[in-house]
CSV table of C-alpha atoms in Angstrom, one decimal:
chain,number,residue,atom,x,y,z
Z,562,MET,CA,22.5,28.9,-56.7
Z,563,ASP,CA,22.0,29.3,-60.5
Z,564,VAL,CA,18.6,30.4,-62.0
Z,565,THR,CA,17.6,26.8,-62.9
Z,566,SER,CA,18.4,25.5,-59.4
Z,567,HIS,CA,16.5,28.4,-57.8
Z,568,ARG,CA,13.4,27.7,-60.0
Z,569,ARG,CA,13.5,24.0,-59.0
Z,570,TYR,CA,13.8,24.9,-55.3
Z,571,THR,CA,10.9,27.3,-55.6
Z,572,ILE,CA,8.7,24.8,-57.4
Z,573,ARG,CA,9.4,22.1,-54.7
Z,574,LEU,CA,8.7,24.7,-52.0
Z,575,VAL,CA,5.3,25.7,-53.6
Z,576,LYS,CA,4.3,22.0,-54.0
Z,577,GLY,CA,5.3,21.3,-50.4
Z,578,THR,CA,3.2,24.2,-49.2
Z,579,CYS,CA,0.2,23.2,-51.2
Z,580,ALA,CA,0.4,19.7,-49.9
Z,581,LEU,CA,0.4,21.1,-46.3
Z,582,LEU,CA,-2.6,23.4,-46.8
Z,583,PRO,CA,-5.3,20.7,-46.6
Z,584,PHE,CA,-3.7,19.3,-43.4
Z,585,CYS,CA,-3.4,22.8,-41.8
Z,586,LEU,CA,-7.0,23.5,-42.7
Z,587,PHE,CA,-8.1,20.2,-41.1
Z,588,ILE,CA,-6.2,21.0,-37.9
Z,589,LEU,CA,-7.8,24.5,-37.7
Z,590,LEU,CA,-11.2,22.9,-38.2
Z,591,LEU,CA,-10.6,20.5,-35.4
Z,592,LEU,CA,-9.5,23.2,-33.1
Z,593,SER,CA,-12.5,25.4,-33.9
Z,594,CYS,CA,-15.0,22.5,-33.3
Z,595,GLY,CA,-13.4,20.5,-30.5
Z,596,GLY,CA,-15.0,21.0,-27.1
Z,597,SER,CA,-15.3,24.8,-27.5
Z,598,ASP,CA,-19.0,25.0,-28.3
Z,599,THR,CA,-20.7,27.1,-25.6
Z,600,ARG,CA,-24.0,27.3,-27.4
Z,601,PHE,CA,-27.2,25.8,-25.9
Z,602,ARG,CA,-30.3,25.3,-27.9
Z,603,ILE,CA,-33.9,24.4,-27.1
Z,604,SER,CA,-36.5,23.2,-29.6
Z,605,GLY,CA,-40.1,22.6,-28.4
Z,606,LYS,CA,-43.4,21.3,-29.6
Z,607,PHE,CA,-46.7,21.1,-27.8
Z,608,LYS,CA,-49.9,19.5,-28.9
Z,609,ASN,CA,-53.2,21.3,-28.4
Z,610,MET,CA,-51.4,24.6,-28.2
Z,611,ASN,CA,-51.6,27.3,-30.9
Z,612,GLN,CA,-50.1,30.6,-29.6
Z,613,ALA,CA,-48.8,31.3,-26.1
Z,614,GLU,CA,-45.9,32.8,-24.2
Z,615,PHE,CA,-43.5,31.0,-21.8
Z,616,TYR,CA,-41.1,32.5,-19.4
Z,617,LEU,CA,-37.6,30.9,-19.3
Z,618,VAL,CA,-35.8,31.7,-16.0
Z,619,ASN,CA,-32.1,31.2,-15.2
Z,620,LEU,CA,-32.1,30.2,-11.6
Z,621,ASP,CA,-28.4,30.9,-11.0
Z,622,GLU,CA,-28.5,34.4,-12.6
Z,623,GLY,CA,-32.1,35.4,-11.9
Z,624,LYS,CA,-32.7,36.4,-15.5
Z,625,LYS,CA,-35.9,35.9,-17.4
Z,626,ASP,CA,-36.5,35.5,-21.2
Z,627,THR,CA,-39.9,35.4,-22.9
Z,628,LEU,CA,-40.5,32.7,-25.5
Z,629,GLY,CA,-43.2,33.0,-28.1
Z,630,VAL,CA,-45.1,29.8,-29.1
Z,631,VAL,CA,-46.5,29.8,-32.7
Z,632,ASP,CA,-48.4,26.7,-33.9
Z,633,GLY,CA,-47.3,24.8,-30.9
Z,634,ARG,CA,-43.6,25.3,-31.6
Z,635,PHE,CA,-40.9,27.5,-30.0
Z,636,SER,CA,-37.1,27.7,-30.0
Z,637,TYR,CA,-34.3,29.3,-27.9
Z,638,GLU,CA,-30.6,29.6,-28.2
Z,639,THR,CA,-28.0,31.1,-25.8
Z,640,THR,CA,-24.3,30.8,-24.9
Z,641,LEU,CA,-23.3,29.3,-21.5
Z,642,ALA,CA,-20.0,29.4,-19.6
Z,643,ASP,CA,-21.1,26.5,-17.4
Z,644,THR,CA,-23.9,24.1,-16.7
Z,645,THR,CA,-26.9,25.9,-15.1
Z,646,THR,CA,-30.6,25.2,-14.4
Z,647,LEU,CA,-33.4,26.9,-16.3
Z,648,VAL,CA,-37.1,26.7,-15.5
Z,649,LEU,CA,-39.7,27.0,-18.2
Z,650,ILE,CA,-42.8,28.6,-16.7
Z,651,PHE,CA,-46.1,27.8,-18.5
Z,652,PRO,CA,-49.1,30.2,-18.7
Z,653,ASN,CA,-50.7,28.4,-15.8
Z,654,TYR,CA,-47.6,29.0,-13.7
Z,655,SER,CA,-46.6,25.3,-13.6
Z,656,GLU,CA,-42.8,24.8,-14.1
Z,657,LEU,CA,-40.6,22.6,-16.1
Z,658,PRO,CA,-36.9,22.3,-15.0
Z,659,ILE,CA,-34.2,22.1,-17.7
Z,660,ILE,CA,-30.5,21.3,-17.2
Z,661,ALA,CA,-28.7,23.7,-19.6
Z,662,GLU,CA,-25.3,22.4,-20.6
Z,663,PRO,CA,-23.0,24.0,-23.1
Z,664,GLY,CA,-22.9,22.3,-26.5
Z,665,HIS,CA,-26.2,20.5,-26.1
Z,666,ASP,CA,-29.4,20.7,-28.2
Z,667,ILE,CA,-32.6,19.9,-26.1
Z,668,ASP,CA,-35.9,18.7,-27.5
Z,669,ILE,CA,-39.1,19.3,-25.5
Z,670,LYS,CA,-42.3,17.5,-26.3
Z,671,GLY,CA,-45.6,17.7,-24.5
Z,672,ASP,CA,-49.4,18.1,-24.6
Z,673,ALA,CA,-51.0,21.3,-23.3
Z,674,SER,CA,-53.7,19.2,-21.6
Z,675,HIS,CA,-51.1,17.0,-19.8
Z,676,LEU,CA,-48.2,19.3,-18.9
Z,677,LYS,CA,-46.9,17.1,-16.1
Z,678,GLU,CA,-46.0,14.5,-18.8
Z,679,THR,CA,-43.8,16.8,-20.8
Z,680,THR,CA,-40.5,15.1,-21.8
Z,681,VAL,CA,-37.0,16.8,-22.2
Z,682,GLU,CA,-34.5,14.9,-24.3
Z,683,GLY,CA,-31.1,15.6,-25.8
Z,684,SER,CA,-28.8,15.0,-22.8
Z,685,LYS,CA,-28.4,12.4,-20.2
Z,686,SER,CA,-29.1,14.9,-17.4
Z,687,ASN,CA,-32.4,16.0,-18.8
Z,688,GLU,CA,-33.5,12.4,-19.5
Z,689,LEU,CA,-32.7,11.4,-15.9
Z,690,LEU,CA,-34.6,14.5,-14.6
Z,691,THR,CA,-37.6,13.7,-16.8
Z,692,ALA,CA,-37.6,10.1,-15.5
Z,693,PHE,CA,-37.6,11.4,-11.9
Z,694,ARG,CA,-40.5,13.8,-12.7
Z,695,LEU,CA,-42.6,11.1,-14.3
Z,696,LYS,CA,-41.9,8.6,-11.5
Z,697,THR,CA,-42.9,11.1,-8.8
Z,698,ASN,CA,-45.8,12.8,-10.5
Z,699,ASP,CA,-48.4,11.0,-8.4
Z,700,MET,CA,-46.5,10.5,-5.2
Z,701,MET,CA,-47.3,12.3,-1.9
Z,702,PRO,CA,-44.9,15.1,-1.0
Z,703,PRO,CA,-43.0,13.2,1.8
Z,704,ASP,CA,-42.4,10.3,-0.6
Z,705,VAL,CA,-41.1,12.7,-3.3
Z,706,ILE,CA,-38.7,14.2,-0.8
Z,707,GLY,CA,-37.5,10.8,0.1
Z,708,GLU,CA,-36.9,10.0,-3.5
Z,709,ALA,CA,-35.1,13.3,-4.0
Z,710,GLU,CA,-32.7,12.6,-1.1
Z,711,ALA,CA,-32.0,9.0,-2.3
Z,712,TYR,CA,-31.2,10.4,-5.8
Z,713,ILE,CA,-28.9,13.1,-4.5
Z,714,ARG,CA,-27.0,10.6,-2.3
Z,715,ALA,CA,-26.6,8.1,-5.3
Z,716,HIS,CA,-25.9,10.7,-8.0
Z,717,ALA,CA,-24.2,13.7,-6.3
Z,718,ALA,CA,-22.0,14.3,-9.3
Z,719,SER,CA,-25.1,15.0,-11.6
Z,720,PRO,CA,-26.4,18.5,-12.1
Z,721,VAL,CA,-29.8,16.9,-11.5
Z,722,ALA,CA,-28.8,16.5,-7.8
Z,723,THR,CA,-28.3,20.3,-7.5
Z,724,TYR,CA,-31.8,21.0,-8.9
Z,725,LEU,CA,-33.5,18.5,-6.6
Z,726,LEU,CA,-31.6,20.0,-3.6
Z,727,ARG,CA,-33.0,23.4,-4.4
Z,728,ARG,CA,-36.5,22.2,-5.3
Z,729,TYR,CA,-37.2,19.9,-2.4
Z,730,PHE,CA,-35.0,21.1,0.5
Z,731,ILE,CA,-34.5,24.9,0.0
Z,732,THR,CA,-37.4,26.5,-1.9
Z,733,ALA,CA,-40.0,24.1,-0.5
Z,734,ALA,CA,-42.9,25.3,1.5
Z,735,GLU,CA,-41.0,24.3,4.6
Z,736,PRO,CA,-37.3,24.5,3.8
Z,737,ASN,CA,-34.9,22.2,5.7
Z,738,TYR,CA,-31.6,24.1,5.7
Z,739,PRO,CA,-29.6,21.7,7.9
Z,740,LYS,CA,-30.6,18.7,5.7
Z,741,ALA,CA,-29.9,20.9,2.6
Z,742,TYR,CA,-26.4,21.7,3.9
Z,743,GLU,CA,-25.7,18.1,4.6
Z,744,LEU,CA,-26.7,17.0,1.0
Z,745,CYS,CA,-25.0,20.0,-0.6
Z,746,SER,CA,-21.8,19.0,1.1
Z,747,LEU,CA,-22.0,15.7,-0.7
Z,748,ILE,CA,-22.7,17.5,-4.0
Z,749,ARG,CA,-19.8,19.9,-3.5
Z,750,GLU,CA,-17.4,16.9,-2.8
Z,751,ALA,CA,-18.6,15.4,-6.1
Z,752,GLN,CA,-18.5,18.7,-8.0
Z,753,PRO,CA,-15.6,20.6,-6.6
Z,754,THR,CA,-15.2,22.9,-9.6
Z,755,SER,CA,-18.8,24.0,-9.9
Z,756,VAL,CA,-19.1,27.7,-9.1
Z,757,THR,CA,-22.9,27.3,-8.6
Z,758,VAL,CA,-22.5,24.5,-6.0
Z,759,VAL,CA,-19.7,26.3,-4.1
Z,760,GLN,CA,-21.9,29.5,-3.9
Z,761,LEU,CA,-24.9,27.4,-2.8
Z,762,HIS,CA,-22.8,25.6,-0.1
Z,763,ASN,CA,-21.6,29.0,1.2
Z,764,GLN,CA,-25.2,30.3,1.5
Z,765,LEU,CA,-26.4,27.2,3.2
Z,766,GLU,CA,-23.5,27.3,5.7
Z,767,ALA,CA,-25.0,30.5,7.0
Z,768,LEU,CA,-28.7,29.6,6.6
Z,769,LYS,CA,-28.4,26.3,8.5
Z,770,GLU,CA,-27.6,28.4,11.6
Z,771,MET,CA,-30.5,30.7,11.2
Z,772,ARG,CA,-33.2,30.4,13.8
Z,773,PRO,CA,-36.6,32.1,14.1
Z,774,GLU,CA,-35.3,34.2,17.0
Z,775,GLY,CA,-32.7,36.8,17.7
Z,776,THR,CA,-32.5,40.4,16.4
Z,777,LEU,CA,-32.7,41.6,12.8
Z,778,PRO,CA,-29.1,42.4,11.6
Z,779,ASP,CA,-28.3,46.1,10.9
Z,780,PHE,CA,-28.7,46.9,7.2
Z,781,SER,CA,-29.1,49.9,4.9
Z,782,ALA,CA,-30.1,50.2,1.3
Z,783,THR,CA,-31.7,52.5,-1.3
Z,784,ASP,CA,-35.1,51.6,-2.8
Z,785,THR,CA,-36.0,52.1,-6.4
Z,786,GLU,CA,-37.5,55.5,-5.6
Z,787,GLY,CA,-34.2,56.7,-4.2
Z,788,HIS,CA,-35.2,56.6,-0.6
Z,789,GLU,CA,-33.1,55.0,2.1
Z,790,VAL,CA,-34.5,52.0,4.0
Z,791,SER,CA,-32.9,50.4,7.0
Z,792,ASN,CA,-33.8,49.0,10.4
Z,793,SER,CA,-35.3,52.3,11.4
Z,794,THR,CA,-37.9,51.8,8.6
Z,795,LEU,CA,-39.3,48.8,10.5
Z,796,LYS,CA,-40.7,50.3,13.7
Z,797,SER,CA,-44.3,49.3,13.4
Z,798,GLU,CA,-46.1,46.8,15.6
Z,799,VAL,CA,-45.3,44.1,13.0
Z,800,ASN,CA,-42.7,44.3,10.2
Z,801,VAL,CA,-41.8,42.1,7.3
Z,802,VAL,CA,-38.8,41.9,4.9
Z,803,CYS,CA,-39.8,40.0,1.8
Z,804,LEU,CA,-37.5,38.6,-0.9
Z,805,TRP,CA,-39.2,38.3,-4.3
Z,806,ALA,CA,-38.7,38.1,-8.1
Z,807,SER,CA,-40.7,39.1,-11.1
Z,808,TRP,CA,-40.3,35.6,-12.5
Z,809,ASN,CA,-41.6,33.8,-9.4
Z,810,TYR,CA,-45.3,33.7,-9.1
Z,811,ASP,CA,-45.4,32.6,-5.4
Z,812,SER,CA,-43.3,35.6,-4.4
Z,813,GLN,CA,-45.5,38.0,-6.4
Z,814,SER,CA,-48.6,36.5,-4.7
Z,815,MET,CA,-46.9,36.9,-1.3
Z,816,LEU,CA,-46.1,40.5,-2.0
Z,817,ARG,CA,-49.7,41.3,-3.1
Z,818,GLN,CA,-50.9,39.6,0.1
Z,819,LEU,CA,-48.6,41.7,2.3
Z,820,ASN,CA,-49.8,44.8,0.5
Z,821,GLN,CA,-53.5,43.9,1.3
Z,822,LEU,CA,-52.6,43.2,4.9
Z,823,GLN,CA,-51.0,46.6,5.2
Z,824,LYS,CA,-54.2,48.2,3.9
Z,825,ASP,CA,-56.3,46.2,6.4
Z,826,HIS,CA,-54.1,47.2,9.3
Z,827,PRO,CA,-53.0,50.9,8.6
Z,828,GLY,CA,-50.1,52.1,10.7
Z,829,LYS,CA,-49.5,48.6,12.3
Z,830,LEU,CA,-47.6,46.8,9.5
Z,831,SER,CA,-44.4,47.9,7.8
Z,832,ILE,CA,-42.9,46.1,4.8
Z,833,ILE,CA,-39.7,46.3,2.8
Z,834,SER,CA,-39.5,44.2,-0.4
Z,835,ILE,CA,-36.2,43.1,-1.9
Z,836,ASN,CA,-36.2,42.2,-5.6
Z,837,ILE,CA,-33.7,39.7,-6.9
Z,838,ASP,CA,-34.0,40.6,-10.6
Z,839,ALA,CA,-31.0,41.5,-12.7
Z,840,THR,CA,-32.6,45.0,-13.3
Z,841,PRO,CA,-35.2,46.9,-11.4
Z,842,ASP,CA,-37.4,47.7,-14.4
Z,843,GLU,CA,-39.6,44.6,-14.6
Z,844,GLY,CA,-40.2,44.5,-10.9
Z,845,HIS,CA,-41.0,48.2,-10.8
Z,846,GLN,CA,-43.5,47.8,-13.6
Z,847,MET,CA,-45.3,44.9,-11.8
Z,848,MET,CA,-45.5,46.9,-8.6
Z,849,LYS,CA,-46.8,49.9,-10.4
Z,850,ARG,CA,-49.4,47.9,-12.3
Z,851,ASP,CA,-50.7,46.3,-9.1
Z,852,SER,CA,-50.5,49.6,-7.1
Z,853,LEU,CA,-48.2,48.1,-4.5
Z,854,LYS,CA,-47.2,50.9,-2.1
Z,855,ILE,CA,-44.2,49.1,-0.7
Z,856,PRO,CA,-40.5,50.2,-0.6
Z,857,ASN,CA,-38.6,48.0,-3.0
Z,858,VAL,CA,-34.9,47.4,-3.1
Z,859,CYS,CA,-33.2,46.2,-6.3
Z,860,ASP,CA,-29.5,46.9,-6.9
Z,861,GLY,CA,-29.1,44.5,-9.8
Z,862,GLN,CA,-26.5,42.4,-7.9
Z,863,GLN,CA,-28.9,39.5,-7.5
Z,864,TRP,CA,-27.5,37.0,-4.9
Z,865,GLU,CA,-24.4,39.1,-4.5
Z,866,SER,CA,-26.4,42.0,-3.1
Z,867,PRO,CA,-25.0,43.1,0.3
Z,868,VAL,CA,-28.4,43.5,1.9
Z,869,ILE,CA,-29.4,39.9,1.1
Z,870,GLY,CA,-26.2,38.6,2.7
Z,871,GLN,CA,-26.7,40.9,5.7
Z,872,LEU,CA,-30.2,39.7,6.3
Z,873,GLY,CA,-29.5,36.0,5.6
Z,874,LEU,CA,-32.2,35.7,3.0
Z,875,GLY,CA,-31.7,32.6,1.0
Z,876,TYR,CA,-34.3,31.8,-1.7
Z,877,VAL,CA,-37.3,33.1,-3.5
Z,878,PRO,CA,-39.7,33.7,-1.9
Z,879,ASP,CA,-38.3,34.3,1.6
Z,880,ASN,CA,-39.2,36.6,4.5
Z,881,ILE,CA,-38.5,37.7,8.0
Z,882,VAL,CA,-41.1,38.9,10.5
Z,883,THR,CA,-40.1,41.2,13.4
Z,884,ASP,CA,-41.7,43.3,16.2
Z,885,SER,CA,-41.1,47.0,16.8
Z,886,THR,CA,-37.8,46.4,18.6
Z,887,GLY,CA,-36.3,44.3,15.7
Z,888,THR,CA,-36.8,41.0,17.5
Z,889,ILE,CA,-37.3,38.2,14.9
Z,890,LEU,CA,-40.6,36.5,15.4
Z,891,ALA,CA,-40.6,34.2,12.4
Z,892,ARG,CA,-38.8,33.6,9.1
Z,893,SER,CA,-39.1,31.7,5.8
Z,894,LEU,CA,-42.9,31.2,6.1
Z,895,ASN,CA,-45.1,30.2,3.1
Z,896,SER,CA,-47.9,32.6,2.1
Z,897,ALA,CA,-50.6,31.0,4.2
Z,898,LYS,CA,-48.5,30.8,7.4
Z,899,LEU,CA,-47.2,34.3,6.9
Z,900,LYS,CA,-50.7,35.7,6.7
Z,901,GLU,CA,-51.7,33.6,9.7
Z,902,LYS,CA,-48.7,34.8,11.7
Z,903,ILE,CA,-49.3,38.5,10.9
Z,904,GLU,CA,-53.0,38.4,11.8
Z,905,GLN,CA,-52.3,36.6,15.0
Z,906,LEU,CA,-49.7,39.2,16.1
Z,907,LEU,CA,-52.0,42.1,15.1
Z,908,ASN,CA,-55.2,40.8,16.6
């Protein structure tokens, strides 16, 4: 190839490359934007609210973030590998469920004086859940449970169904594990790739067989003070194992109630608390602040914790009541029934 031909070839090559550059850049841009956005954002605005703090809890991971509200506004951003359920906890401890889906921006609007009417927009799932909340706000509990079951059966493929299952059949004051397992089976069939649903189904498969009788399973763990706790720790006249979390007000209240009952009946009531938080720090601080003298187990493994699986504890709050021989006398009682049961046994 002579010099002239070589120059012409080089010029054609450079021109061809330049022509391809915009096309290549366009393809790279499509690849970087198409379906790979794992970010999830929340923007919120509340009337009649100046400054406040909200808790935002990830129900699947048991993690809690604190959101600051300034001039009625707040924002939050995170990355998600999969759809999950978040709960926004207001200063009065009322809760707002949010379906967190990768790649979505959620807009929350409300009035501090009418928190039940708060709306969540930005995705079909959250708009459906908002519609369910608004529809059932003034219904009696049995009617709400009926509506929840009907929704789950009609929309098992929706992440809203998973939230309603937890809220009305598992973490309710009187959980219905057999019914929850039945409905979760429908959800699992409709959402076979959901890790959350599969784990939930496995938990319920064990819980549906649980009965308020039998013997406490053998277990052993180390509390946050470095002391070993086990079946041998629970040899008092009445004993309670309590599952709790720093982000769950009902479970904290139950723990304080148990602490007071232990003071009222010295030597007759033994308690072991199991904390589901991702780290022991926040739970330890709460117990120290409230002067709770109860052994507390927190290994940071959350729902994967071996002791939780061994004892068959399912949701926050949860509990098991035994006598001095380890015979199970009751389980999964709400705070009022737990206190009544303990006092009945001790008196």
